[in-house]
Coordinates of C-alpha atoms in Angstrom, one line a residue:
Chain A
M8 CA 87.9 113.1 76.9
R9 CA 88.9 110.7 79.6
L10 CA 91.1 107.8 80.4
K11 CA 90.1 104.5 78.9
Y12 CA 91.1 102.4 81.7
N13 CA 91.2 102.5 85.6
F14 CA 94.6 103.8 86.4
V15 CA 96.2 104.0 89.9
F16 CA 99.4 105.9 90.5
E17 CA 102.5 105.1 92.6
Q18 CA 105.4 107.4 93.3
V19 CA 108.6 105.6 92.8
G20 CA 111.6 107.7 93.4
S21 CA 111.6 110.6 91.0
I22 CA 109.0 109.1 88.7
V23 CA 105.3 108.2 89.0
L24 CA 104.2 104.8 87.8
G25 CA 100.8 104.5 86.2
V26 CA 99.2 101.1 86.5
V27 CA 96.0 99.8 85.4
I28 CA 94.0 97.8 87.9
G29 CA 90.9 95.7 88.1
P30 CA 89.4 94.0 85.0
D31 CA 91.0 96.5 82.8
E32 CA 94.5 95.1 83.5
Y33 CA 93.7 92.3 81.0
K34 CA 92.9 94.8 78.3
Y35 CA 96.1 97.0 78.8
K36 CA 99.1 95.2 80.0
Q37 CA 101.6 98.2 79.9
F38 CA 102.6 100.5 82.7
L39 CA 103.3 104.2 82.1
R40 CA 106.3 105.9 83.5
L41 CA 105.2 109.5 84.1
N42 CA 106.7 112.9 85.3
E43 CA 105.0 115.1 87.6
V44 CA 103.1 117.1 84.7
S45 CA 101.9 114.0 83.0
Y46 CA 100.7 112.7 86.3
D47 CA 98.6 115.8 87.2
I48 CA 97.0 115.7 83.8
M49 CA 96.3 111.9 84.0
K50 CA 94.6 112.3 87.4
H51 CA 92.3 115.0 85.9
L52 CA 91.5 112.7 83.0
K53 CA 90.0 110.0 85.3
Y54 CA 86.9 112.1 84.9
D55 CA 85.5 113.5 81.6
C56 CA 87.4 116.8 80.9
S57 CA 87.8 119.0 78.0
E58 CA 91.2 120.4 76.9
Q59 CA 90.1 124.0 78.0
E60 CA 89.3 122.7 81.5
L61 CA 92.7 120.9 81.6
I62 CA 94.4 124.3 80.7
D63 CA 92.4 126.1 83.5
K64 CA 93.3 123.4 86.1
F65 CA 96.9 123.5 84.9
L66 CA 97.0 127.3 85.3
A67 CA 95.6 127.0 88.8
E68 CA 98.3 124.6 89.8
Y69 CA 101.3 126.0 88.0
D70 CA 102.6 129.5 88.0
V71 CA 103.0 129.6 84.1
E72 CA 101.8 131.5 81.0
V73 CA 98.9 130.1 79.1
D74 CA 101.0 129.2 76.0
V75 CA 103.3 127.1 78.2
A76 CA 100.5 125.4 79.8
K77 CA 98.8 124.6 76.5
N78 CA 102.2 123.3 75.0
N79 CA 102.6 121.0 78.0
I80 CA 99.1 119.7 77.8
D81 CA 99.4 119.0 74.1
E82 CA 102.6 117.2 74.7
V83 CA 101.1 115.0 77.3
L84 CA 97.9 114.4 75.4
D85 CA 100.0 113.4 72.4
F86 CA 101.8 110.9 74.5
L87 CA 98.6 109.6 76.0
R88 CA 96.9 109.2 72.5
K89 CA 100.1 107.4 71.3
V90 CA 100.0 104.9 74.1
D91 CA 96.3 104.6 73.5
V92 CA 94.9 105.4 77.0
I93 CA 92.4 108.2 76.3
E94 CA 89.0 108.3 74.6
S95 CA 87.2 111.3 73.3
Chain B
M4 CA 128.3 102.9 83.6
M5 CA 130.7 104.3 85.9
N6 CA 133.2 102.4 87.9
E7 CA 134.1 104.4 90.8
M8 CA 133.4 104.0 94.4
I9 CA 133.0 106.7 97.0
P10 CA 134.7 106.5 100.2
M11 CA 131.7 106.7 102.5
Y12 CA 130.1 103.6 101.2
S13 CA 133.2 101.7 100.8
S14 CA 131.8 98.1 100.9
P15 CA 129.0 96.4 99.1
V16 CA 127.4 95.5 102.4
S17 CA 127.1 99.1 103.5
I18 CA 125.7 100.3 100.2
Y19 CA 123.2 97.5 100.4
Y20 CA 122.0 98.3 103.9
S21 CA 122.1 102.1 103.1
I22 CA 119.7 101.6 100.2
L23 CA 117.5 99.5 102.5
R24 CA 117.6 102.0 105.4
S25 CA 116.7 104.8 103.1
A26 CA 113.8 102.9 101.6
I27 CA 112.4 101.8 105.1
W28 CA 112.8 105.4 106.6
N29 CA 111.8 107.3 103.4
G30 CA 115.2 109.3 103.3
L31 CA 117.7 109.3 100.5
P32 CA 121.4 108.3 101.1
E33 CA 123.2 111.3 102.6
N34 CA 125.9 111.4 99.9
Q35 CA 125.7 110.7 96.3
I36 CA 126.3 107.0 95.7
K37 CA 128.5 105.8 92.8
I38 CA 128.5 102.1 92.3
D39 CA 129.7 99.9 89.5
S40 CA 127.5 97.8 87.5
L41 CA 128.5 94.5 89.1
L42 CA 127.7 95.6 92.5
L43 CA 124.4 97.0 91.2
Q44 CA 123.6 93.8 89.4
K45 CA 124.3 91.8 92.8
I46 CA 122.1 94.5 94.7
L47 CA 119.3 94.1 92.3
Q48 CA 119.4 90.3 92.5
N49 CA 119.6 90.2 96.3
Y50 CA 116.7 92.6 96.6
E51 CA 114.7 90.4 94.3
E52 CA 115.6 87.3 96.1
Q53 CA 114.6 88.8 99.5
G54 CA 111.3 90.2 98.1
L55 CA 112.5 93.8 98.9
L56 CA 112.7 95.1 95.3
P57 CA 109.4 97.1 95.4
L58 CA 110.4 98.6 98.9
V59 CA 113.8 99.8 97.6
S60 CA 112.5 101.0 94.2
P61 CA 112.1 104.6 95.1
I62 CA 115.8 104.8 96.1
L63 CA 116.9 102.9 93.1
M64 CA 114.8 105.2 91.0
S65 CA 115.9 108.4 92.7
D66 CA 117.9 110.9 90.8
Q67 CA 121.2 109.9 92.7
I68 CA 120.9 106.3 91.5
V69 CA 118.7 106.0 88.6
S70 CA 121.5 107.2 86.1
Y71 CA 123.6 104.2 87.1
L72 CA 120.8 101.8 86.0
T73 CA 120.7 100.6 82.4
Q74 CA 117.3 101.1 80.5
Q75 CA 116.8 97.4 80.9
Q76 CA 117.4 97.5 84.7
Q77 CA 115.1 100.5 85.1
Y78 CA 112.3 98.7 83.2
D79 CA 113.0 95.5 85.3
V80 CA 112.6 97.5 88.5
L81 CA 109.4 99.4 87.5
S82 CA 107.9 96.3 86.0
R83 CA 108.3 94.5 89.2
V84 CA 106.9 97.4 91.1
A85 CA 103.9 97.6 88.7
D86 CA 103.1 93.9 89.1
N87 CA 103.2 94.3 92.9
V88 CA 100.8 97.2 92.8
Q89 CA 98.4 95.3 90.7
L90 CA 98.7 92.3 93.1
H91 CA 98.0 94.5 96.1
Y92 CA 94.7 95.7 94.5
K93 CA 93.6 92.2 93.6
V94 CA 94.4 91.0 97.1
R95 CA 92.6 93.8 98.6
D96 CA 89.4 93.1 96.3
V97 CA 89.4 89.5 97.3
Y98 CA 90.1 90.3 100.8
M99 CA 86.9 92.6 100.9
K100 CA 84.9 90.0 99.3
V101 CA 85.8 87.4 101.9
F102 CA 85.6 89.7 104.9
S103 CA 82.2 90.9 103.7
V104 CA 80.8 87.4 103.5
L105 CA 82.2 86.2 106.7
D106 CA 81.2 89.3 108.4
N107 CA 77.6 89.0 107.1
N108 CA 77.6 85.5 108.6
G109 CA 78.6 86.8 112.0
L110 CA 82.3 85.7 111.8
K111 CA 85.2 88.0 112.9
P112 CA 88.2 87.5 110.9
I113 CA 91.4 89.3 111.9
L114 CA 93.7 90.5 109.1
V115 CA 97.2 89.4 109.8
K116 CA 100.7 89.5 108.2
G117 CA 100.9 90.6 104.5
E118 CA 98.2 93.2 103.9
E119 CA 98.0 94.3 107.4
L120 CA 101.8 94.8 107.8
A121 CA 101.7 96.6 104.4
E122 CA 99.4 99.2 105.8
R123 CA 102.1 100.2 108.4
Y124 CA 104.6 100.9 105.6
L125 CA 105.1 104.4 104.2
Q126 CA 103.9 103.2 100.9
P127 CA 101.8 100.1 101.4
N128 CA 101.8 99.0 97.7
L129 CA 105.6 98.7 97.8
R130 CA 105.6 95.9 100.3
A131 CA 105.9 92.6 98.5
V132 CA 102.5 90.8 98.9
G133 CA 101.4 87.3 97.9
D134 CA 98.4 86.0 99.7
I135 CA 95.8 87.0 102.3
D136 CA 96.2 85.8 105.9
L137 CA 93.2 85.7 108.1
F138 CA 92.9 84.5 111.6
L139 CA 89.8 82.9 113.0
F140 CA 89.5 80.8 116.1
P141 CA 89.2 77.1 115.3
H142 CA 85.4 76.8 115.9
D143 CA 84.8 79.8 113.5
A144 CA 87.4 78.6 111.0
E145 CA 85.4 75.4 110.3
S146 CA 82.3 77.6 109.5
A147 CA 84.3 79.9 107.5
V148 CA 85.6 77.0 105.2
E149 CA 82.0 76.3 104.1
I150 CA 81.2 79.9 103.5
I151 CA 84.4 80.6 101.5
K152 CA 83.7 77.5 99.5
S153 CA 80.1 78.8 98.7
I154 CA 81.5 82.0 97.1
G155 CA 83.7 80.1 94.8
G156 CA 86.8 79.5 96.9
N157 CA 88.7 76.5 95.7
Y158 CA 89.5 74.6 99.0
M159 CA 93.0 73.2 98.9
G160 CA 92.8 71.5 102.3
N161 CA 93.8 71.9 105.9
M162 CA 97.6 72.6 106.1
G163 CA 97.9 72.1 109.9
R164 CA 97.7 75.6 111.2
H165 CA 95.5 77.0 108.3
H166 CA 93.0 76.2 105.8
K167 CA 94.2 77.0 102.2
F168 CA 92.0 78.5 99.4
I169 CA 92.4 79.9 96.0
L170 CA 89.8 82.5 95.1
D171 CA 90.1 84.5 92.0
E172 CA 93.6 83.5 91.6
I173 CA 94.6 84.7 95.1
E174 CA 95.8 82.4 97.8
I175 CA 93.9 82.7 101.1
E176 CA 95.4 81.2 104.3
L177 CA 92.6 81.0 107.0
H178 CA 94.7 80.5 110.1
H179 CA 93.2 78.8 113.2
R180 CA 96.6 78.9 114.9
L181 CA 99.0 81.8 114.5
L182 CA 102.0 80.0 115.5
C183 CA 103.1 76.5 115.3
S184 CA 106.3 74.6 115.6
L185 CA 107.5 72.6 112.8
K186 CA 109.1 69.9 114.9
D187 CA 106.4 69.7 117.4
K188 CA 103.8 67.3 116.2
R189 CA 102.6 66.2 119.7
E190 CA 98.9 66.4 120.4
G191 CA 97.7 69.5 122.1
V192 CA 101.0 71.3 121.9
G193 CA 101.1 74.4 119.8
L194 CA 99.0 77.4 120.4
N195 CA 96.9 77.0 123.4
T196 CA 93.7 78.5 121.9
E197 CA 91.2 76.6 124.0
S198 CA 92.0 78.6 127.1
A199 CA 91.6 81.7 125.2
I200 CA 88.4 80.9 123.7
T201 CA 86.9 80.5 127.1
N202 CA 87.9 84.0 128.0
S203 CA 85.4 86.2 126.6
I204 CA 87.3 86.9 123.4
Q205 CA 84.2 88.2 121.6
E206 CA 84.2 91.3 123.9
T207 CA 87.8 92.1 123.3
Y208 CA 88.2 91.3 119.7
P209 CA 89.7 94.3 117.8
D210 CA 87.0 96.4 116.3
I211 CA 86.5 96.8 112.6
R212 CA 88.0 100.0 111.1
V213 CA 88.9 101.4 108.0
L214 CA 92.6 101.6 107.6
D215 CA 94.1 104.9 106.8
K216 CA 96.2 104.1 103.7
T217 CA 94.6 101.1 102.2
K218 CA 91.1 102.2 102.8
I219 CA 90.0 98.7 103.5
K220 CA 87.6 97.6 106.4
A221 CA 89.6 95.4 108.7
R222 CA 90.1 94.0 112.2
I223 CA 93.8 94.2 113.1
L224 CA 95.9 93.1 116.0
P225 CA 97.2 96.1 118.2
V226 CA 100.9 96.8 117.5
Y227 CA 101.7 95.1 120.9
S228 CA 100.3 91.8 119.9
E229 CA 101.6 92.2 116.4
L230 CA 105.2 92.7 117.5
L231 CA 105.2 89.7 119.7
Y232 CA 103.6 87.6 116.9
N233 CA 106.4 88.9 114.6
L234 CA 109.1 88.0 117.2
A235 CA 107.7 84.6 117.7
H236 CA 107.4 84.2 113.9
I237 CA 111.1 85.0 113.7
A238 CA 111.8 82.3 116.2
K239 CA 109.9 79.9 114.2
H240 CA 111.8 80.9 111.0
I241 CA 115.1 80.4 112.7
Q242 CA 114.0 76.9 113.6
K243 CA 112.9 76.2 110.0
G244 CA 116.0 77.9 108.6
E245 CA 114.3 80.2 106.3
L246 CA 114.8 83.8 107.7
G247 CA 115.2 86.7 105.5
L248 CA 115.7 90.3 105.6
R249 CA 112.1 91.2 104.9
Q250 CA 111.0 89.8 108.4
F251 CA 113.4 92.3 110.1
V252 CA 112.1 95.2 108.0
D253 CA 108.6 94.2 109.2
M254 CA 109.9 94.1 112.7
A255 CA 111.8 97.5 112.4
I256 CA 108.4 99.1 111.3
L257 CA 106.5 97.5 114.2
V258 CA 109.3 98.3 116.7
K259 CA 109.3 102.1 115.6
E260 CA 105.6 102.2 116.0
Y261 CA 105.6 100.4 119.4
V262 CA 108.4 102.4 120.8
E263 CA 106.7 105.6 120.1
T264 CA 104.0 104.5 122.5
K265 CA 106.7 104.8 125.2
D266 CA 105.2 101.8 127.0
F267 CA 107.9 99.2 126.7
E268 CA 108.1 97.6 130.1
C269 CA 105.2 95.4 129.7
F270 CA 106.4 94.1 126.4
Q271 CA 109.9 93.5 127.8
K272 CA 108.4 91.4 130.6
D273 CA 106.3 89.3 128.2
V274 CA 109.2 88.8 125.9
Y275 CA 111.4 87.8 128.9
D276 CA 108.7 85.5 130.2
L277 CA 108.4 83.8 126.9
Q278 CA 112.1 83.2 126.7
L279 CA 112.3 85.2 123.6
G280 CA 114.8 87.7 125.2
R281 CA 117.8 86.5 123.3
I282 CA 115.9 86.5 120.0
W283 CA 114.7 90.1 120.9
N284 CA 118.2 91.3 121.8
M285 CA 119.7 89.6 118.6
S286 CA 117.0 91.2 116.3
A287 CA 117.2 94.7 118.2
W288 CA 120.9 94.6 117.6
F289 CA 120.6 93.7 114.0
I290 CA 118.0 96.3 113.4
E291 CA 120.0 99.0 115.1
K292 CA 123.3 98.1 113.1
Y293 CA 121.9 97.6 109.8
L294 CA 118.5 99.3 109.5
G295 CA 119.3 102.2 111.7
L296 CA 116.7 102.1 114.4
S297 CA 117.8 101.9 118.0
S298 CA 115.5 100.0 120.2
P299 CA 115.6 99.0 123.9
R300 CA 117.3 95.9 125.0
I301 CA 116.0 93.5 127.5
H302 CA 118.1 92.6 130.5
Y303 CA 119.3 89.4 129.3
D304 CA 122.8 88.1 128.1
M305 CA 123.7 88.9 124.7
P306 CA 124.7 85.9 122.4
S307 CA 128.4 85.5 121.6
E308 CA 130.1 86.7 118.4
K309 CA 129.7 83.2 117.1
I310 CA 126.2 83.3 117.3
Q311 CA 125.8 86.6 115.9
H312 CA 127.8 85.6 113.0
L313 CA 125.6 82.5 112.4
F314 CA 122.5 84.8 112.7
L315 CA 123.9 87.3 110.1
R316 CA 124.6 84.3 107.8
L317 CA 121.2 83.1 108.3
I318 CA 119.5 86.5 107.4
V319 CA 122.0 87.3 104.5
N320 CA 121.7 83.8 102.9
N321 CA 117.9 84.1 103.1
G322 CA 117.8 81.2 105.8
N323 CA 120.0 78.9 103.6
F324 CA 122.9 77.7 105.7
G325 CA 124.3 75.5 103.0
K326 CA 125.9 72.2 103.5
Y327 CA 125.9 72.4 107.3
G328 CA 122.4 73.9 107.4
G329 CA 120.7 71.6 109.8
R330 CA 123.7 71.4 112.2
N331 CA 124.1 75.2 112.2
S332 CA 120.4 75.9 112.6
R333 CA 120.2 73.4 115.6
Y334 CA 123.2 75.0 117.2
L335 CA 121.7 78.5 116.8
C336 CA 118.3 77.4 118.2
F337 CA 120.1 75.7 121.1
K338 CA 122.1 78.8 122.0
L339 CA 119.2 81.3 121.4
F340 CA 116.6 79.2 123.4
P341 CA 118.7 77.9 126.2
K342 CA 116.1 76.9 128.7
Y343 CA 113.2 75.7 126.6
S344 CA 112.6 73.9 123.5
L345 CA 111.1 76.0 120.7
S346 CA 107.9 74.2 121.0
R347 CA 107.5 75.2 124.5
I348 CA 108.2 78.8 123.6
I349 CA 105.7 78.6 120.7
D350 CA 103.2 77.1 123.1
K351 CA 103.7 80.0 125.6
S352 CA 103.1 82.4 122.7
S353 CA 99.4 82.1 123.4
V354 CA 100.0 85.3 125.3
I355 CA 98.8 86.9 122.0
F356 CA 95.4 85.2 122.4
N357 CA 95.5 86.0 126.1
Y358 CA 96.2 89.7 125.2
L359 CA 93.1 89.5 123.1
S360 CA 91.1 88.3 126.0
Y361 CA 92.0 91.1 128.4
P362 CA 91.4 94.7 128.0
M363 CA 94.4 95.5 130.0
R364 CA 97.9 94.0 129.7
Y365 CA 98.4 92.0 132.7
P366 CA 101.4 89.8 132.5
N367 CA 101.1 88.3 136.1
R368 CA 97.6 87.2 135.4
I369 CA 98.6 85.8 132.1
K370 CA 101.4 83.9 133.8
E371 CA 99.2 82.5 136.4
K372 CA 97.0 81.4 133.6
F373 CA 99.8 79.5 132.0
V374 CA 100.8 77.7 135.2
K375 CA 97.1 76.8 135.8
S376 CA 96.6 75.5 132.2
K377 CA 99.9 73.5 132.6
R378 CA 98.5 72.0 135.8
D379 CA 95.3 71.1 134.1

């Protein structure tokens, strides 16, 4: 799976803003308000990436159990599917 | 929304400037700020008017303050920032298109103002941006007009000191003069580019480099020239009566970069020679008092409290003096530029071009050149 649109990210205080740029900005006119975890996952999704690869990368970056990583990733992916920014 | 004020930031002005200082220097206010909704509303509105909302957004969205913003206010701030980020990328895309085509045709545009200054900010995308400002000497500017037309630029005309285009919805200002006095319409007065052109500019033009943060290829002025330009720009805005906080934020960032070079003497001399000493002192005083950056003063008398008061009014009201605008603005100009008319000062600002013409800064030689060109 990967992001459907060309996102850039900007740190704004305690949050990260996800903004679509280029021709895609006319297709997706929303911006995303992200926390650190969502931002890390979205960065990886700029390129094609399976859920297992995401879990591996997450475990390399955060000192957490596999279950916690999986839950976090599921939660973020659910959100990204809901706002319609990822494609399989 | 809470309605309590903390002792440390007891006045709206101090809160206003503490947020701005924090945004410029990337620190959070030392103490937790508790502000009421009315004050917050005013702050948001003022920052919007001054074009500083994207810059202060990290502070407004910090843990300390964000809880005092309503959901709608948070959305408004972020939405404004998102628009600004998108605009930056659009501007850079169009800039690269124009830069490439001019470069391929042997022209050497210098990127000035907006996008160039943004590069010097901690987060370039948080500086408000609107258009692209390029500088080319007049003979090149004429060719550039045709080239930009050929790639689809919609030519809006020669606006005096710049040619204006719209390309892919982005405004491009192709400057053939960097500075120009509003009142001075006399032929030949303004920037003395002719003498600069004859002084092997091509050899000392800034080289193309990839900018660190925005990753665009550009020629940019050295910070010395940029600061001098900024100062003369402020002088022009005082004359026109449209001076805002943003110019001083730009100036503070340039001053910090320049002062770190520890090579201030030459700059002081140039500023003094240009009769911009009082403007410098006034701006340095303002930057120190409100933006928290101390910078060296020039040996020159400080304007009176009355002038300082007018200066503050001009900045805080975004250049609008109100009913007595014209009279106050003239009075301020008269007091800040005691010996020369502004047009003469602007005329002398061709030191920027002379700087480009010489590898070394050499004020005496520049001064001689001014005298010679005046005699001619």
